[in-house]
Coordinates of C-alpha atoms in Angstrom, one line a residue:
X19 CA 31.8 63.9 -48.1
X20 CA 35.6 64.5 -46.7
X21 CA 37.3 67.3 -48.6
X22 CA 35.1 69.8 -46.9
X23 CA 33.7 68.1 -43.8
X24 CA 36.5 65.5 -42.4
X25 CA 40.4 65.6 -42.2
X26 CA 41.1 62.3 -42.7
X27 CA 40.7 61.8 -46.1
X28 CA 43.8 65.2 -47.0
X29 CA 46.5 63.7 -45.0
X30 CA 48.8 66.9 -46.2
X31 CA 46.6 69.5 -45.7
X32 CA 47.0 69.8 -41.9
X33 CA 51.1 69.6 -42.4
X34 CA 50.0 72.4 -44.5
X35 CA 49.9 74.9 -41.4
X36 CA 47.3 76.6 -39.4
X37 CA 43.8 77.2 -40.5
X38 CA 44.4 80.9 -40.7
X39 CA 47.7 80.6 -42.7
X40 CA 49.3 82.8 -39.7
X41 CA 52.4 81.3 -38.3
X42 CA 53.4 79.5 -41.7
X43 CA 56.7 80.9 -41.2
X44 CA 56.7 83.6 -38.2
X45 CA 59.9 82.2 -36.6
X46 CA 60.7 79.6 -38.3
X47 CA 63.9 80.7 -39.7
X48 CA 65.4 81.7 -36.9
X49 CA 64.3 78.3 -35.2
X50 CA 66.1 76.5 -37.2
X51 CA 63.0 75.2 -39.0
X52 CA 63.6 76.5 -43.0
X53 CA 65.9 73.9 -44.3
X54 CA 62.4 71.1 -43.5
X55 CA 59.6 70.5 -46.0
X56 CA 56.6 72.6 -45.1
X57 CA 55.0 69.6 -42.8
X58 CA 58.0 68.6 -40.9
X59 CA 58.9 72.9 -40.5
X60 CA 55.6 73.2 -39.4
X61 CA 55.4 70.6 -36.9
X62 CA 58.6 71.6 -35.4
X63 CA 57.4 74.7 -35.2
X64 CA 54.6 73.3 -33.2
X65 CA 56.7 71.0 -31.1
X66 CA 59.0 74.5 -30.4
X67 CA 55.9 76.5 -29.3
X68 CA 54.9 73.3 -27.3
X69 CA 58.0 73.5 -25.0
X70 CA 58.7 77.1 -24.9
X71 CA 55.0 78.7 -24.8
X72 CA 52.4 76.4 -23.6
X73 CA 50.1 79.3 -23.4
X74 CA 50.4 80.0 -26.9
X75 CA 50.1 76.7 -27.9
X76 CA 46.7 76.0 -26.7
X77 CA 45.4 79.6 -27.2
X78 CA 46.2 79.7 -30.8
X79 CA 44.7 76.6 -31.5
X80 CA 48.1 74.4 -31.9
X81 CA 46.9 71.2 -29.9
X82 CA 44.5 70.6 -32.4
X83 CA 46.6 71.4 -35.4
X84 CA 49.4 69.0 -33.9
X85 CA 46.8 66.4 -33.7
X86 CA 46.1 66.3 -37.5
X87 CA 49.5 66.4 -38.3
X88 CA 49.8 63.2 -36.2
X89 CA 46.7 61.9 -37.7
X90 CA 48.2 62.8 -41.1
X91 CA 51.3 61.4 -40.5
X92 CA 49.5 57.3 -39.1
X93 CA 47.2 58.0 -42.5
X94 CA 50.3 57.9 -44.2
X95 CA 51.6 54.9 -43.2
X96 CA 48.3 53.2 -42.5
X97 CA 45.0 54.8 -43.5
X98 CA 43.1 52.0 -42.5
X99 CA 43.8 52.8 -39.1
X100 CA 42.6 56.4 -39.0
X101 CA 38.7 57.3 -38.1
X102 CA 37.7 58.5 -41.5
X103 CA 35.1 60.5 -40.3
X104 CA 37.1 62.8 -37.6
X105 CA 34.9 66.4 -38.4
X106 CA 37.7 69.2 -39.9
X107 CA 37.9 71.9 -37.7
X108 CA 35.4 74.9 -38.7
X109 CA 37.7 77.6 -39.4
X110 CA 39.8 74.9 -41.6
X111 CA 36.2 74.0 -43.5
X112 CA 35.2 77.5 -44.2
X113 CA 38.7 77.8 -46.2
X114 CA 38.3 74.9 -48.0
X115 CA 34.3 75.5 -48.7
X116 CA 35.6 79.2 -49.8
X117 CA 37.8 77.5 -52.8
X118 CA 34.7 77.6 -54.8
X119 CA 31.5 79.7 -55.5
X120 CA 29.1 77.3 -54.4
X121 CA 31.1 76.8 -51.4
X122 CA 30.7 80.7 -50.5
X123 CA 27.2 80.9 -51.0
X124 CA 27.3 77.7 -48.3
X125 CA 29.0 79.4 -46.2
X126 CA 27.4 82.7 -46.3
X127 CA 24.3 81.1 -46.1
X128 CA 25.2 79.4 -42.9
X129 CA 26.5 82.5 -41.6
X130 CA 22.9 84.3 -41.8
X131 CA 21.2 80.8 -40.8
X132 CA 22.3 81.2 -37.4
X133 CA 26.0 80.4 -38.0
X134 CA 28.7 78.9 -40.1
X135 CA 30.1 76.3 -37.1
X136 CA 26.2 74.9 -35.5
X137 CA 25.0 74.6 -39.3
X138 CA 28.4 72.2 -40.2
X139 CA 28.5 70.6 -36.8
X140 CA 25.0 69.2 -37.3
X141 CA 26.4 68.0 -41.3
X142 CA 29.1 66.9 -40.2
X143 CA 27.2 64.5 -37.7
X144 CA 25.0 63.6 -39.9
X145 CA 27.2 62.6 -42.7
X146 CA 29.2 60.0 -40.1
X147 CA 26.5 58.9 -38.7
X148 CA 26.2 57.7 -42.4
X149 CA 29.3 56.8 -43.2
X150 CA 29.6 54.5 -39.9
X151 CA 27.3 52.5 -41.4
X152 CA 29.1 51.3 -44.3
X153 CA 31.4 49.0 -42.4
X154 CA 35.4 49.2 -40.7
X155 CA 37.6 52.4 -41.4
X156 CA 38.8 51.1 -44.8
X157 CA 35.2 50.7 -46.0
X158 CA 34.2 53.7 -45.0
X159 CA 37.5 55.8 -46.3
X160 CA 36.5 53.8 -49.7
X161 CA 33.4 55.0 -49.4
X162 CA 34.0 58.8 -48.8
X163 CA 36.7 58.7 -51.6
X164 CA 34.2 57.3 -54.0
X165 CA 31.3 60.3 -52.9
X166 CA 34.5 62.9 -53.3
X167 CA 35.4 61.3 -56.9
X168 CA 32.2 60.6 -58.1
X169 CA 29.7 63.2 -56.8
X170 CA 30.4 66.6 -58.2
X171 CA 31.5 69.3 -56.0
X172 CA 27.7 71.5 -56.5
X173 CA 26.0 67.9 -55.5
X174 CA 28.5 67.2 -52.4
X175 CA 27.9 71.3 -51.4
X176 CA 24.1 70.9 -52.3
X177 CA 24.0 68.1 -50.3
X178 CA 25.0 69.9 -47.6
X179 CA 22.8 72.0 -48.0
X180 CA 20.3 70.1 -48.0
X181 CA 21.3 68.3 -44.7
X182 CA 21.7 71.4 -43.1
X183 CA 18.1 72.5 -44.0
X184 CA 15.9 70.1 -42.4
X185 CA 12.6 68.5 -43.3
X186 CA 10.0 70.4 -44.6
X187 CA 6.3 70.1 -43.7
X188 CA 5.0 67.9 -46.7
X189 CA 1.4 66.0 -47.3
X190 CA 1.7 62.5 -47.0
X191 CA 2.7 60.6 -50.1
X192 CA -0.4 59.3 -52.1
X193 CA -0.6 55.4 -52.3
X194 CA 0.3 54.9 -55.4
X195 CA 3.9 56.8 -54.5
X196 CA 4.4 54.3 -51.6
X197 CA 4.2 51.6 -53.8
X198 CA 6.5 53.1 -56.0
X199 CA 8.8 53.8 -53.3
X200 CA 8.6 50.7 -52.0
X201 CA 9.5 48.8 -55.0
X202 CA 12.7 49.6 -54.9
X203 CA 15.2 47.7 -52.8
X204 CA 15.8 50.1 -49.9
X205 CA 11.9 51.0 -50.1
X206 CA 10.6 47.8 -49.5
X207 CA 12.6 47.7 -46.4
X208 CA 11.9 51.4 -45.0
X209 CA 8.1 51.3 -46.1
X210 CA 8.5 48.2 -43.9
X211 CA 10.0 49.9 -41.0
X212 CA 7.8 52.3 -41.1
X213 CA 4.8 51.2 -41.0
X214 CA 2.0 53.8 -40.3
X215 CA 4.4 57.1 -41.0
X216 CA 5.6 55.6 -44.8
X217 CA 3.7 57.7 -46.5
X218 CA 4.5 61.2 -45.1
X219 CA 8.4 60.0 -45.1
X220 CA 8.1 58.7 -48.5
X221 CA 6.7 62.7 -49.4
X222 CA 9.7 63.9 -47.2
X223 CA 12.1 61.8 -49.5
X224 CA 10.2 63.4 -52.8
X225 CA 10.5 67.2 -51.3
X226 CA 14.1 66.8 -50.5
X227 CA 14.8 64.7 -53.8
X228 CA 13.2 67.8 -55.6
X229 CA 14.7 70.3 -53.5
X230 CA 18.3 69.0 -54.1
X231 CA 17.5 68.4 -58.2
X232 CA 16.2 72.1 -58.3
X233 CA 19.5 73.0 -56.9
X234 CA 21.5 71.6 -59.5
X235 CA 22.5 72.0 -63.1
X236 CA 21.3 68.6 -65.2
X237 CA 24.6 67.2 -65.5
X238 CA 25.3 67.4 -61.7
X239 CA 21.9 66.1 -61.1
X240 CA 22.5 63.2 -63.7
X241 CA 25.7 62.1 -61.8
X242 CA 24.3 62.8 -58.1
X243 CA 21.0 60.2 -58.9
X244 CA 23.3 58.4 -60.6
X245 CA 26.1 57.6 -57.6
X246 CA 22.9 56.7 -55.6
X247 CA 21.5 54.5 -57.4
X248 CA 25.1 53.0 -57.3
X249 CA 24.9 52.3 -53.5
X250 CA 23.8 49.2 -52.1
X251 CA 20.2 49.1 -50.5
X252 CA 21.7 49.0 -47.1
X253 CA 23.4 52.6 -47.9
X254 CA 20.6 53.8 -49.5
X255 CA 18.0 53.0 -46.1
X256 CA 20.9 54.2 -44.5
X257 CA 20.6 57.6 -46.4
X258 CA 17.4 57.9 -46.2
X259 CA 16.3 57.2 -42.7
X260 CA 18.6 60.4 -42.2
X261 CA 17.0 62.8 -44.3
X262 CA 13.4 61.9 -42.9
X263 CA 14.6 63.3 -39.5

């Protein structure tokens, strides 16, 4: 839920340089900057620009590249302290979604589903406004690293996905599924909650469930279900009361 949607939890990667790669090492040599590892170079390089070209600094997107550098830099020394869930910037998601065939077809997907940015602005809301639940910063970076070790990377993108795709119109879940549902620990809570609309979000769970499991190969499935059933009842409502909206 971080590698490809917050920065917090790859405290190198904005040391790395900019989100385009351009500017890695325009410069920097005769700045003074090449003797530095890459992160220091490239945030004196920023710091140069900063003083000398305050124009370029903001047009090229610098400010917020200097700002995850400083983030990177607090993780470092304490990660607890750091909002886990502070959304990547777009073009720096599209990069790292690119690093793998699933993540293209996301992307590409996004790109003809009205575009790339509004589709992972509304994930990436979605998937803190989860997170926040869990508890303090180091509960939720716990969390997140967990989802990113666990959850393999076609379930995290599927997932995505998934969030990105909405609620489907459904029939309403027979009886006999609400009691099913509700047997469980975060059921009987949410059929609770409910009330009256439990049984058509009960068949919005099963339509998404199936939609993400017909996504997936049956060892990512496996291990998807599997880290959910992991997560404490309070996650799990948490979850769900998400992807019924």
């Amino acid at each position: 839920m971080s590698n490809e949607l917050t920065t917090s939890e790859n405290p190198g990667a904005a040391g790395a340089g900019s989100a385009t790669g351009e500017g890695l090492t325009t410069g920097a040599e005769q700045a003074g900057f090449a003797s530095l590892p890459a992160g220091a170079g490239r945030k004196a390089e920023i710091q140069h620009v900063m003083r000398t070209d305050i124009d370029r600094y903001y047009a090229d997107g610098m400010d917020r590249e200097y700002a995850q550098i400083l983030q990177s830099e607090q993780a470092t020394i304490n990660p607890d302290s750091v909002n886990p869930t502070q959304p990547m910037d777009a073009e720096q998601s599209r990069i790292s979604l690119c690093s793998s065939d699933a993540g293209r077809r996301l992307v590409s997907d996004w790109d003809e589903m009205g575009g790339f940015r509004a589709h992972l602005v509304n994930v990436q809301r979605t998937a803190s406004d989860i997170v926040r639940t869990i508890g303090g910063n180091r509960e939720q970076r716990v969390f997140m690293e967990h989802f990113d070790r666990d959850v393999p990377e076609t379930a995290r993108i599927a997932t995505y996905a998934e969030i990105a795709a909405g609620p489907a119109y459904v029939m309403p879940a027979t009886p006999n599924e609400v009691k099913s549902f509700e047997a469980t620990p975060a059921g009987s809570v949410l059929v609770a909650e409910w009330g009256s609309d439990a049984a058509q979000n009960v068949a919005q769970l099963r339509a998404r469930a199936k939609r993400l499991t017909d996504a997936l190969d049956d060892d990512a499935a496996h291990e998807f279900w599997f880290w959910l059933d992991e997560q404490t009842p309070a996650t799990a409502a948490a979850i769900f009361r998400k992807m019924v909206r």
